[in-house]
Tab-separated table of C-alpha atoms in Angstrom:
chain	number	residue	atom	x	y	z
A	29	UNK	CA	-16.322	29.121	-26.184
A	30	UNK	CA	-15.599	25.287	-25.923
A	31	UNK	CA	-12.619	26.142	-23.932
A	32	UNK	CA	-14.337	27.964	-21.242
A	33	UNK	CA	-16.627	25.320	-20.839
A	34	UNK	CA	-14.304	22.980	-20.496
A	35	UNK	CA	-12.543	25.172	-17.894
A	36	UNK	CA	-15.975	25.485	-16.209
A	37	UNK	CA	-16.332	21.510	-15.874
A	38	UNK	CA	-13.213	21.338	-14.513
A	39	UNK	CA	-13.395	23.899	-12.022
A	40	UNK	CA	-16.810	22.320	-10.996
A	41	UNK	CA	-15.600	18.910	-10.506
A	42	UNK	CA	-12.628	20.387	-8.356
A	43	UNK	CA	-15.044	22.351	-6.428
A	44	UNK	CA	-16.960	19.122	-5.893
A	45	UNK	CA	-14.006	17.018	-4.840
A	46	UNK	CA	-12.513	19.539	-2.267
A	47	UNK	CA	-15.704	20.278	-1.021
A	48	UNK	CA	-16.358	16.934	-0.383
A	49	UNK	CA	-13.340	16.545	1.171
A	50	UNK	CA	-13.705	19.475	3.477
A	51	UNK	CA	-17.315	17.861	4.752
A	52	UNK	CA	-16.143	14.973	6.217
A	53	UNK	CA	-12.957	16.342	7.389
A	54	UNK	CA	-14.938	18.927	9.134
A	55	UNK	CA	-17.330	16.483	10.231
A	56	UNK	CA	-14.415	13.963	11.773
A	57	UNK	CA	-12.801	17.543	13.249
A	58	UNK	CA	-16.149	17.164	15.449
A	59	UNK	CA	-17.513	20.533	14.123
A	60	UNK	CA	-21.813	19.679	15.200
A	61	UNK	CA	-20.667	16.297	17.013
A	62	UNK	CA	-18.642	17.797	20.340
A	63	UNK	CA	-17.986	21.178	18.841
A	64	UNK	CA	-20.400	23.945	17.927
A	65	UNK	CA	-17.657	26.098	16.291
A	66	UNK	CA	-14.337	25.326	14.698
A	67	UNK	CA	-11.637	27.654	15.876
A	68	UNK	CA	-10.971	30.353	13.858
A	69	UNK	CA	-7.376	28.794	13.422
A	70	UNK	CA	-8.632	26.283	11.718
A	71	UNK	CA	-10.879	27.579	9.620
A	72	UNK	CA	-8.273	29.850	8.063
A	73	UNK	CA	-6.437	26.708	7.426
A	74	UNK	CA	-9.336	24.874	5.622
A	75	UNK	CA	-9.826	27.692	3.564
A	76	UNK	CA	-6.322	28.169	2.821
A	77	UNK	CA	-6.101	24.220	1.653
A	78	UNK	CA	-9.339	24.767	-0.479
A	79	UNK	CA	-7.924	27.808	-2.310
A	80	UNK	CA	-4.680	26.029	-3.251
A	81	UNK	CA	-6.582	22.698	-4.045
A	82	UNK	CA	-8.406	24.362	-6.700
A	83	UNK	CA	-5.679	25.980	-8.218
A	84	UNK	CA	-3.212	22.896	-8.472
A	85	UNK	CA	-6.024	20.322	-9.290
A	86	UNK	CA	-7.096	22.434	-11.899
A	87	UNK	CA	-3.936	22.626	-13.552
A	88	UNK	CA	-3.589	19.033	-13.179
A	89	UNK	CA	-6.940	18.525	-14.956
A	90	UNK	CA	-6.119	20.705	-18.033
A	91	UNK	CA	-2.634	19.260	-17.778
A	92	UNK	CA	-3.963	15.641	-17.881
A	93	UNK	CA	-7.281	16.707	-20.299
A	94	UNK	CA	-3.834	17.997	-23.194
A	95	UNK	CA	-1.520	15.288	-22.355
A	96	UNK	CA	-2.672	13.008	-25.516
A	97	UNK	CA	-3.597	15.895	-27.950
A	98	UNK	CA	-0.903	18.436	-27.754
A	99	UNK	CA	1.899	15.502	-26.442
A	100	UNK	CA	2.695	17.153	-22.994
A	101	UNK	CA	5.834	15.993	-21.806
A	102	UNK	CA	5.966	12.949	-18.747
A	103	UNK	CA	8.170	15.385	-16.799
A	104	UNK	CA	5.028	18.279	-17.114
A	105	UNK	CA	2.693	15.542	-16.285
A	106	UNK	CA	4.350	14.580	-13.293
A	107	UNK	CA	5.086	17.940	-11.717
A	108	UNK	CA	1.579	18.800	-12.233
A	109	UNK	CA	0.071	15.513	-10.256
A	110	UNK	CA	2.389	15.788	-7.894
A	111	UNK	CA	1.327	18.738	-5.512
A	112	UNK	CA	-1.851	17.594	-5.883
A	113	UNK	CA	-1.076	13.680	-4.510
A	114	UNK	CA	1.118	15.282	-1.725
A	115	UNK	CA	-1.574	17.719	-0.848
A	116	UNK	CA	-4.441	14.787	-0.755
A	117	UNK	CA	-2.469	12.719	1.561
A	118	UNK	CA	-2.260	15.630	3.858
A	119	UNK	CA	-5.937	16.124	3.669
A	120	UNK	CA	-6.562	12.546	4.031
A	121	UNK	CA	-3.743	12.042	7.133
A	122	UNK	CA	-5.336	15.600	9.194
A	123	UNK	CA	-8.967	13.350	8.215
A	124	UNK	CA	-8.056	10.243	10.016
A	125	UNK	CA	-5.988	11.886	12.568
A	126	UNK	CA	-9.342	14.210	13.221
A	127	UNK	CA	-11.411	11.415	13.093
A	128	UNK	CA	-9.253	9.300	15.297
A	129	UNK	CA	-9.142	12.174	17.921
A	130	UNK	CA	-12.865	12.566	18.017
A	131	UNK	CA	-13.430	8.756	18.360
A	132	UNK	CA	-11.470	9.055	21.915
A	133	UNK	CA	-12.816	12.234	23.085
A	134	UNK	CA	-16.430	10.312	22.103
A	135	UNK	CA	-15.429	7.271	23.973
A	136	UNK	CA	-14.319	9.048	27.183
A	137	UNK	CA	-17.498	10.985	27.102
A	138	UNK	CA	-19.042	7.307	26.681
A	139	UNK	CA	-21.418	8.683	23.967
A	140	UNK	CA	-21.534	4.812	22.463
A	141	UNK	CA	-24.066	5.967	19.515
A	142	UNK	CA	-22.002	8.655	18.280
A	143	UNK	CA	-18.407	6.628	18.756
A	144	UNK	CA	-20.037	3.904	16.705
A	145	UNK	CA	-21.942	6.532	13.766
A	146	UNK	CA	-17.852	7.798	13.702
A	147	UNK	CA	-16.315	3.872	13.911
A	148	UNK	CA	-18.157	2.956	10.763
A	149	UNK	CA	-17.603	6.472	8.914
A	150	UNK	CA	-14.049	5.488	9.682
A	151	UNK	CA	-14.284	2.240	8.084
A	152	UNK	CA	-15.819	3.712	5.251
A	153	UNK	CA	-13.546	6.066	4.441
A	154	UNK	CA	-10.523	3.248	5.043
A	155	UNK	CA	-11.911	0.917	2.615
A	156	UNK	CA	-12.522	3.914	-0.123
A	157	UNK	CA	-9.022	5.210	0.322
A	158	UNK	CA	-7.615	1.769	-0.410
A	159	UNK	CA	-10.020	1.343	-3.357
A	160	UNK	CA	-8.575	4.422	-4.822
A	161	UNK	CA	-4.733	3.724	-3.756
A	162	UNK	CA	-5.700	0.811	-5.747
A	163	UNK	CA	-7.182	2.536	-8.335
A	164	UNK	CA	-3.852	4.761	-8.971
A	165	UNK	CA	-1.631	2.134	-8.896
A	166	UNK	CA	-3.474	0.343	-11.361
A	167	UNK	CA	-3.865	3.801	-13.769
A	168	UNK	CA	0.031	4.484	-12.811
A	169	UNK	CA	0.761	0.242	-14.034
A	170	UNK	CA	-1.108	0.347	-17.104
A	171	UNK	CA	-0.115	4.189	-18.185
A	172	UNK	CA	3.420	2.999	-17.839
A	173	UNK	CA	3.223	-0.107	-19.506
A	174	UNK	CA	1.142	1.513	-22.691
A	175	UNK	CA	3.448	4.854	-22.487
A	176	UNK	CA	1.125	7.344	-21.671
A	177	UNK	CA	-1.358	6.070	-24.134
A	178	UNK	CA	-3.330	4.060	-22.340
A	179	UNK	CA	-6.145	1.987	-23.383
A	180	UNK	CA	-9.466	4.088	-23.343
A	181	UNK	CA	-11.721	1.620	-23.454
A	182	UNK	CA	-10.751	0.247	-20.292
A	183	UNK	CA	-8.651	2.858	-18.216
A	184	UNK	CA	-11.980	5.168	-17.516
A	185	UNK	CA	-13.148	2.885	-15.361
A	186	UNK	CA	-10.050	3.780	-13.059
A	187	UNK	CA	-9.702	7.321	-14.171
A	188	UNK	CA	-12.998	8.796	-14.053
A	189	UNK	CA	-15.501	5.587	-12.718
A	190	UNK	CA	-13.850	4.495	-9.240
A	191	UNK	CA	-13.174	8.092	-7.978
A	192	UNK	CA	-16.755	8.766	-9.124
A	193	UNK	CA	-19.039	5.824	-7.474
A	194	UNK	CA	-16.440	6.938	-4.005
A	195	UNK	CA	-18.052	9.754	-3.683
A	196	UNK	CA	-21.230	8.597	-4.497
A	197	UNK	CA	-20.630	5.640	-2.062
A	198	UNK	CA	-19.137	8.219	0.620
A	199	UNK	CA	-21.557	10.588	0.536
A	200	UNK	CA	-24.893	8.029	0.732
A	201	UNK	CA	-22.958	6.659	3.547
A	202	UNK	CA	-22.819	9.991	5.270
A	203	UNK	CA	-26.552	10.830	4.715
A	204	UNK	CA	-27.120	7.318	5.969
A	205	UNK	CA	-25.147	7.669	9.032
A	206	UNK	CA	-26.308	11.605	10.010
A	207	UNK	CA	-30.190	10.621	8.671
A	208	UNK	CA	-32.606	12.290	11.555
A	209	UNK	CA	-33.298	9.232	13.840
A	210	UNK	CA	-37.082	9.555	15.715
């Protein structure tokens, strides 16, 4: 029983995180802004990206949640975070390129309000993805230096607390930017 709900959590949080994901990439792909629909193209792709998100950051999760307890090799560790980093920098990289797309089309239609709702989502999402580059480097510094064991007492803060208050600071952004203007 305690298994499956931890299997539950982390499915939920994965759900969260690639869903999240998927919003504003969908939003910088222009879907509501300059298009009505997405092609059908790329919604098979999105799809596609959210199925095998799930199913590689979930096995990260449980692989990271058993490192400590059952001693999971580095080499396990590693092979299981990997996929996962490769596949958020694709995300992230088809995000800004989307975003940077729409920002010309935007500016050539001369729709100023919109180009600057998408400039500052842009600079949003630029100083969040440094925040969390910084974030891993710091987690990938300290798990080195302590061997995998890390220091609890301080590493939540950049294992579970920055990636957290980014998407709470992403998302009140984006119902900031999108809020109903009269």
């Amino acid at each position: 029983r305690g298994l499956f709900l931890f299997g539950c959590s982390i499915l939920f949080a994965v759900a969260k995180r690639i869903f999240s994901y998927m919003l504003v990439l969908v939003a910088s792909l222009g879907w509501g802004v300059t298009k009505p629909h997405l092609e059908r193209s790329t919604i098979l792709k999105i799809e596609a990206i959210c199925f095998v998100y799930i199913v590689l950051d979930s096995i990260k999760d449980f692989v990271s949640a058993f490192r400590q307890s059952h001693a999971v090799p580095g080499l396990l560790w590693f092979l299981a975070v990997l996929p996962v980093s490769l596949l958020n920098g694709g995300i992230f990289f088809w995000t800004f390129t989307a975003l940077a797309n729409l920002m010309d089309t935007l500016e050539q239609r001369r729709q100023t309000a919109k180009l600057e709702l998408f400039r500052r989502l842009w600079r949003v999402l630029a100083i969040s993805l440094a925040t969390a580059g910084l974030s891993m480097v710091y987690q990938i510094v300290v798990d080195n230096r302590d061997h995998g064991l890390g220091n609890w007492t301080t590493a939540w803060v950049a294992v579970d607390g920055v990636p957290h208050v980014l998407f709470f600071g992403v998302l009140a952004v984006m119902m900031y930017l999108w809020k109903p203007n009269a």
